[in-house]
PDB file of C-alpha atoms in Angstrom:
ATOM      1  CA  LEU A   1     -14.800 -20.825  12.534  1.00 70.00           C
ATOM      2  CA  GLY A   2     -16.711 -17.573  13.013  1.00 84.00           C
ATOM      3  CA  ALA A   3     -13.505 -15.674  12.191  1.00 92.00           C
ATOM      4  CA  VAL A   4     -12.809 -12.582  10.101  1.00 96.00           C
ATOM      5  CA  ALA A   5      -9.879 -12.895   7.727  1.00 97.00           C
ATOM      6  CA  GLN A   6      -7.554  -9.913   7.600  1.00 97.00           C
ATOM      7  CA  VAL A   7      -5.297  -9.174   4.699  1.00 97.00           C
ATOM      8  CA  HIS A   8      -2.682  -6.644   3.731  1.00 95.00           C
ATOM      9  CA  ALA A   9      -3.457  -6.638  -0.035  1.00 96.00           C
ATOM     10  CA  GLU A  10      -0.354  -6.755  -2.220  1.00 95.00           C
ATOM     11  CA  ASN A  11       0.946  -9.198  -4.769  1.00 94.00           C
ATOM     12  CA  GLY A  12       4.348 -10.265  -3.606  1.00 93.00           C
ATOM     13  CA  ARG A  13       5.214 -12.034  -6.758  1.00 94.00           C
ATOM     14  CA  LEU A  14       4.464  -9.003  -8.958  1.00 94.00           C
ATOM     15  CA  ILE A  15       6.240  -6.701  -6.529  1.00 96.00           C
ATOM     16  CA  THR A  16       9.321  -8.801  -6.658  1.00 96.00           C
ATOM     17  CA  ARG A  17       9.352  -8.715 -10.349  1.00 97.00           C
ATOM     18  CA  LYS A  18       8.803  -5.002 -10.439  1.00 97.00           C
ATOM     19  CA  GLN A  19      11.627  -4.538  -7.777  1.00 98.00           C
ATOM     20  CA  GLU A  20      13.958  -6.331 -10.139  1.00 98.00           C
ATOM     21  CA  GLU A  21      13.013  -4.114 -13.116  1.00 98.00           C
ATOM     22  CA  VAL A  22      13.451  -1.019 -11.003  1.00 98.00           C
ATOM     23  CA  VAL A  23      16.773  -2.006  -9.768  1.00 98.00           C
ATOM     24  CA  LYS A  24      17.922  -3.011 -13.374  1.00 98.00           C
ATOM     25  CA  ARG A  25      17.067   0.507 -14.374  1.00 98.00           C
ATOM     26  CA  GLY A  26      19.498   1.697 -11.700  1.00 98.00           C
ATOM     27  CA  ILE A  27      16.849   3.120  -9.413  1.00 98.00           C
ATOM     28  CA  LEU A  28      17.936   2.294  -5.759  1.00 98.00           C
ATOM     29  CA  GLY A  29      16.631   5.235  -3.837  1.00 97.00           C
ATOM     30  CA  PRO A  30      13.328   5.476  -1.972  1.00 97.00           C
ATOM     31  CA  GLU A  31      11.412   6.336  -5.048  1.00 97.00           C
ATOM     32  CA  GLY A  32      12.072   2.823  -6.133  1.00 98.00           C
ATOM     33  CA  HIS A  33       9.854   1.557  -3.398  1.00 98.00           C
ATOM     34  CA  SER A  34       6.788   3.426  -5.118  1.00 96.00           C
ATOM     35  CA  PHE A  35       7.812   2.565  -8.666  1.00 97.00           C
ATOM     36  CA  SER A  36       7.923  -1.291  -7.651  1.00 97.00           C
ATOM     37  CA  ARG A  37       4.578  -1.200  -6.097  1.00 97.00           C
ATOM     38  CA  PRO A  38       2.052   0.171  -8.637  1.00 95.00           C
ATOM     39  CA  GLU A  39      -1.463   0.449  -7.703  1.00 95.00           C
ATOM     40  CA  GLU A  40      -2.403  -2.641  -9.920  1.00 94.00           C
ATOM     41  CA  CYS A  41      -0.571  -4.820  -7.434  1.00 95.00           C
ATOM     42  CA  GLU A  42      -2.883  -3.599  -4.719  1.00 97.00           C
ATOM     43  CA  ILE A  43      -6.032  -3.834  -6.752  1.00 97.00           C
ATOM     44  CA  GLU A  44      -5.226  -7.334  -7.912  1.00 97.00           C
ATOM     45  CA  ALA A  45      -4.453  -8.660  -4.400  1.00 98.00           C
ATOM     46  CA  THR A  46      -7.634  -6.957  -3.062  1.00 98.00           C
ATOM     47  CA  ALA A  47      -9.895  -8.535  -5.667  1.00 98.00           C
ATOM     48  CA  ARG A  48      -8.130 -11.980  -5.045  1.00 98.00           C
ATOM     49  CA  ALA A  49      -8.727 -11.712  -1.389  1.00 98.00           C
ATOM     50  CA  ILE A  50     -12.318 -10.779  -1.772  1.00 98.00           C
ATOM     51  CA  THR A  51     -12.881 -13.650  -4.169  1.00 98.00           C
ATOM     52  CA  LEU A  52     -11.246 -16.118  -1.702  1.00 97.00           C
ATOM     53  CA  ALA A  53     -13.043 -14.849   1.296  1.00 97.00           C
ATOM     54  CA  ASP A  54     -16.306 -14.991  -0.503  1.00 97.00           C
ATOM     55  CA  ALA A  55     -15.747 -18.542  -1.661  1.00 96.00           C
ATOM     56  CA  ALA A  56     -15.005 -19.421   2.012  1.00 95.00           C
ATOM     57  CA  ASN A  57     -18.116 -17.596   3.081  1.00 95.00           C
ATOM     58  CA  CYS A  58     -15.668 -15.633   5.421  1.00 97.00           C
ATOM     59  CA  PRO A  59     -15.907 -11.836   6.324  1.00 98.00           C
ATOM     60  CA  LEU A  60     -12.882  -9.995   5.055  1.00 98.00           C
ATOM     61  CA  TYR A  61     -11.021  -6.980   6.658  1.00 98.00           C
ATOM     62  CA  VAL A  62      -8.570  -5.298   4.287  1.00 98.00           C
ATOM     63  CA  VAL A  63      -5.955  -3.283   5.996  1.00 97.00           C
ATOM     64  CA  HIS A  64      -3.918  -0.254   4.521  1.00 96.00           C
ATOM     65  CA  VAL A  65      -6.142   0.582   1.518  1.00 98.00           C
ATOM     66  CA  MET A  66      -4.040   3.058  -0.252  1.00 97.00           C
ATOM     67  CA  SER A  67      -5.535   3.284  -3.735  1.00 96.00           C
ATOM     68  CA  GLY A  68      -8.798   4.453  -5.310  1.00 96.00           C
ATOM     69  CA  GLY A  69      -8.871   1.145  -7.253  1.00 97.00           C
ATOM     70  CA  ALA A  70      -8.616  -1.029  -4.250  1.00 98.00           C
ATOM     71  CA  ALA A  71     -11.244   1.052  -2.534  1.00 98.00           C
ATOM     72  CA  LYS A  72     -13.546   0.670  -5.674  1.00 97.00           C
ATOM     73  CA  LYS A  73     -13.048  -3.070  -5.443  1.00 98.00           C
ATOM     74  CA  ILE A  74     -14.197  -3.081  -1.786  1.00 98.00           C
ATOM     75  CA  SER A  75     -17.071  -0.813  -2.590  1.00 97.00           C
ATOM     76  CA  ASP A  76     -18.157  -3.076  -5.582  1.00 98.00           C
ATOM     77  CA  ALA A  77     -17.959  -6.148  -3.271  1.00 98.00           C
ATOM     78  CA  ARG A  78     -19.937  -4.513  -0.512  1.00 97.00           C
ATOM     79  CA  GLN A  79     -22.668  -3.495  -3.075  1.00 96.00           C
ATOM     80  CA  GLU A  80     -22.850  -7.153  -4.247  1.00 97.00           C
ATOM     81  CA  GLY A  81     -23.654  -8.056  -0.493  1.00 97.00           C
ATOM     82  CA  LYS A  82     -20.213  -9.327   0.387  1.00 97.00           C
ATOM     83  CA  LEU A  83     -18.883  -8.750   3.879  1.00 97.00           C
ATOM     84  CA  VAL A  84     -15.859  -6.703   3.242  1.00 98.00           C
ATOM     85  CA  ILE A  85     -14.325  -4.056   5.662  1.00 98.00           C
ATOM     86  CA  GLY A  86     -11.836  -1.556   4.154  1.00 98.00           C
ATOM     87  CA  GLU A  87      -9.486   0.495   6.227  1.00 98.00           C
ATOM     88  CA  ALA A  88      -7.664   3.633   4.947  1.00 97.00           C
ATOM     89  CA  ILE A  89      -4.606   4.804   6.757  1.00 93.00           C
ATOM     90  CA  ALA A  90      -3.984   8.187   8.114  1.00 94.00           C
ATOM     91  CA  ALA A  91      -0.819   8.807   5.885  1.00 93.00           C
ATOM     92  CA  GLY A  92      -2.827   7.939   2.774  1.00 94.00           C
ATOM     93  CA  LEU A  93      -5.463  10.496   3.729  1.00 96.00           C
ATOM     94  CA  GLY A  94      -3.015  13.194   4.368  1.00 94.00           C
ATOM     95  CA  THR A  95      -0.142  13.113   2.050  1.00 95.00           C
ATOM     96  CA  ASP A  96       0.916  11.681  -1.359  1.00 96.00           C
ATOM     97  CA  SER A  97       3.810   9.988  -3.147  1.00 96.00           C
ATOM     98  CA  SER A  98       5.528  13.065  -3.881  1.00 97.00           C
ATOM     99  CA  HIS A  99       7.703  12.604  -0.804  1.00 97.00           C
ATOM    100  CA  TYR A 100       9.474   9.790  -2.417  1.00 97.00           C
ATOM    101  CA  MET A 101      11.066  12.179  -4.860  1.00 96.00           C
ATOM    102  CA  ASN A 102      12.419  14.547  -2.181  1.00 97.00           C
ATOM    103  CA  THR A 103      16.019  15.194  -2.705  1.00 96.00           C
ATOM    104  CA  CYS A 104      16.620  14.610   1.035  1.00 96.00           C
ATOM    105  CA  TRP A 105      17.192  10.805   1.362  1.00 96.00           C
ATOM    106  CA  ARG A 106      16.222  10.830   4.976  1.00 95.00           C
ATOM    107  CA  HIS A 107      12.771  12.607   4.292  1.00 96.00           C
ATOM    108  CA  ALA A 108      12.026  10.309   1.391  1.00 97.00           C
ATOM    109  CA  ALA A 109      12.808   7.241   3.310  1.00 96.00           C
ATOM    110  CA  GLY A 110      10.666   8.410   6.312  1.00 93.00           C
ATOM    111  CA  HIS A 111       7.660   7.929   3.980  1.00 94.00           C
ATOM    112  CA  ILE A 112       8.203   4.380   3.012  1.00 95.00           C
ATOM    113  CA  MET A 113       5.216   2.248   3.883  1.00 94.00           C
ATOM    114  CA  SER A 114       3.321  -0.567   2.093  1.00 95.00           C
ATOM    115  CA  PRO A 115       1.382  -0.268   0.102  1.00 96.00           C
ATOM    116  CA  PRO A 116       3.095   3.144  -0.826  1.00 97.00           C
ATOM    117  CA  LEU A 117       1.603   6.518  -0.661  1.00 97.00           C
ATOM    118  CA  ARG A 118      -0.143   6.985  -4.116  1.00 96.00           C
ATOM    119  CA  SER A 119      -0.439  10.126  -6.254  1.00 94.00           C
ATOM    120  CA  SER A 120      -1.936  13.472  -5.464  1.00 93.00           C
ATOM    121  CA  GLY A 121      -5.526  13.347  -5.585  1.00 94.00           C
ATOM    122  CA  THR A 122      -5.930   9.781  -4.071  1.00 95.00           C
ATOM    123  CA  GLN A 123      -6.431  11.286  -0.732  1.00 96.00           C
ATOM    124  CA  THR A 124      -9.776  12.751  -1.956  1.00 96.00           C
ATOM    125  CA  LEU A 125     -10.893   9.492  -3.429  1.00 96.00           C
ATOM    126  CA  LEU A 126     -10.134   7.694  -0.050  1.00 97.00           C
ATOM    127  CA  MET A 127     -11.789  10.399   1.912  1.00 97.00           C
ATOM    128  CA  LYS A 128     -15.012  10.238  -0.287  1.00 96.00           C
ATOM    129  CA  ALA A 129     -14.881   6.417   0.096  1.00 96.00           C
ATOM    130  CA  LEU A 130     -14.897   6.951   3.877  1.00 97.00           C
ATOM    131  CA  ALA A 131     -17.678   9.459   3.831  1.00 96.00           C
ATOM    132  CA  ASN A 132     -19.816   7.332   1.713  1.00 95.00           C
ATOM    133  CA  GLY A 133     -19.295   4.095   3.826  1.00 94.00           C
ATOM    134  CA  HIS A 134     -17.293   2.348   1.115  1.00 95.00           C
ATOM    135  CA  LEU A 135     -14.437   2.074   3.527  1.00 97.00           C
ATOM    136  CA  GLU A 136     -15.481   1.857   7.061  1.00 95.00           C
ATOM    137  CA  CYS A 137     -12.389   2.793   9.246  1.00 96.00           C
ATOM    138  CA  THR A 138      -9.075   4.297   9.470  1.00 96.00           C
ATOM    139  CA  GLY A 139      -5.707   3.008  10.888  1.00 92.00           C
ATOM    140  CA  THR A 140      -2.088   3.709  10.906  1.00 88.00           C
ATOM    141  CA  ASP A 141       1.078   2.129   9.536  1.00 76.00           C
ATOM    142  CA  HIS A 142       3.280   3.925  12.087  1.00 80.00           C
ATOM    143  CA  CYS A 143       6.367   2.215  13.061  1.00 85.00           C
ATOM    144  CA  VAL A 144       9.148   3.900  14.814  1.00 86.00           C
ATOM    145  CA  PHE A 145      12.509   3.660  13.058  1.00 91.00           C
ATOM    146  CA  LYS A 146      15.550   6.027  13.809  1.00 90.00           C
ATOM    147  CA  ALA A 147      17.493   7.451  10.919  1.00 88.00           C
ATOM    148  CA  ASP A 148      20.215   4.960  11.297  1.00 91.00           C
ATOM    149  CA  GLN A 149      17.766   1.965  11.078  1.00 94.00           C
ATOM    150  CA  LYS A 150      16.249   3.446   7.814  1.00 94.00           C
ATOM    151  CA  ALA A 151      19.792   3.911   6.546  1.00 94.00           C
ATOM    152  CA  LEU A 152      20.002   0.191   6.293  1.00 94.00           C
ATOM    153  CA  GLY A 153      18.497   0.816   2.848  1.00 96.00           C
ATOM    154  CA  LYS A 154      20.620   3.808   1.844  1.00 96.00           C
ATOM    155  CA  ASP A 155      21.991   1.852  -1.203  1.00 96.00           C
ATOM    156  CA  ASP A 156      18.818  -0.380  -1.882  1.00 98.00           C
ATOM    157  CA  PHE A 157      15.185   0.779  -1.358  1.00 97.00           C
ATOM    158  CA  ARG A 158      14.192  -2.949  -0.739  1.00 97.00           C
ATOM    159  CA  LYS A 159      16.077  -2.682   2.662  1.00 97.00           C
ATOM    160  CA  ILE A 160      14.406   0.401   3.991  1.00 97.00           C
ATOM    161  CA  PRO A 161      12.213  -0.542   7.000  1.00 95.00           C
ATOM    162  CA  ASN A 162       8.548   0.235   6.474  1.00 91.00           C
ATOM    163  CA  GLY A 163       6.596   2.514   8.643  1.00 82.00           C
TER     164      GLY A 163
END
C-alpha cells in the first residue's frame, strides 16, 4: 500500500485489568490514571506494534512515547534495521508524574494524558533518545478541556478526559 502505520502504543486489556485493581483498592482520584497504566503496558504494546509492522513490511510511527522502556524498544528495532519512527511529547520532556499526586484535584486532573507522565528522570532518558536519534520527533497531546469537563471524572479517574 505504501502506507505508514501509526500507533498509540498501550495495551487496552492490561489497562482495563489494572484500572479494576486500582478501583478495588479505593483509588478513584487522578493518581489512579498513572497507577493503572504502568510503563510495562506501553513497552509491551510498542514491542507488539513493531513486530506486527515488521511482519507486514510496513514502516511504523509510534506516537506519544512516554517511557524509557518504550524508547529503548524503538531504538533496538531501529538498530536492527526496522523502519520505526518514535515521537516523544512535549509534556513528557518537561514534567513528570508527581503532578498526579497534587492535593489540588484540578491541578492533578489537568495532567491526565495517555500514556501518563512517568517518574522523574524519564525526561532525561527521552531527551537523550531524541539527541541520539533513537526518537525522531516531538509532538503534543494537548487537548483543551475546561475544568467542568475534567470534573466529569471527579469521582472516577477513568472518566477524566485526556489532554
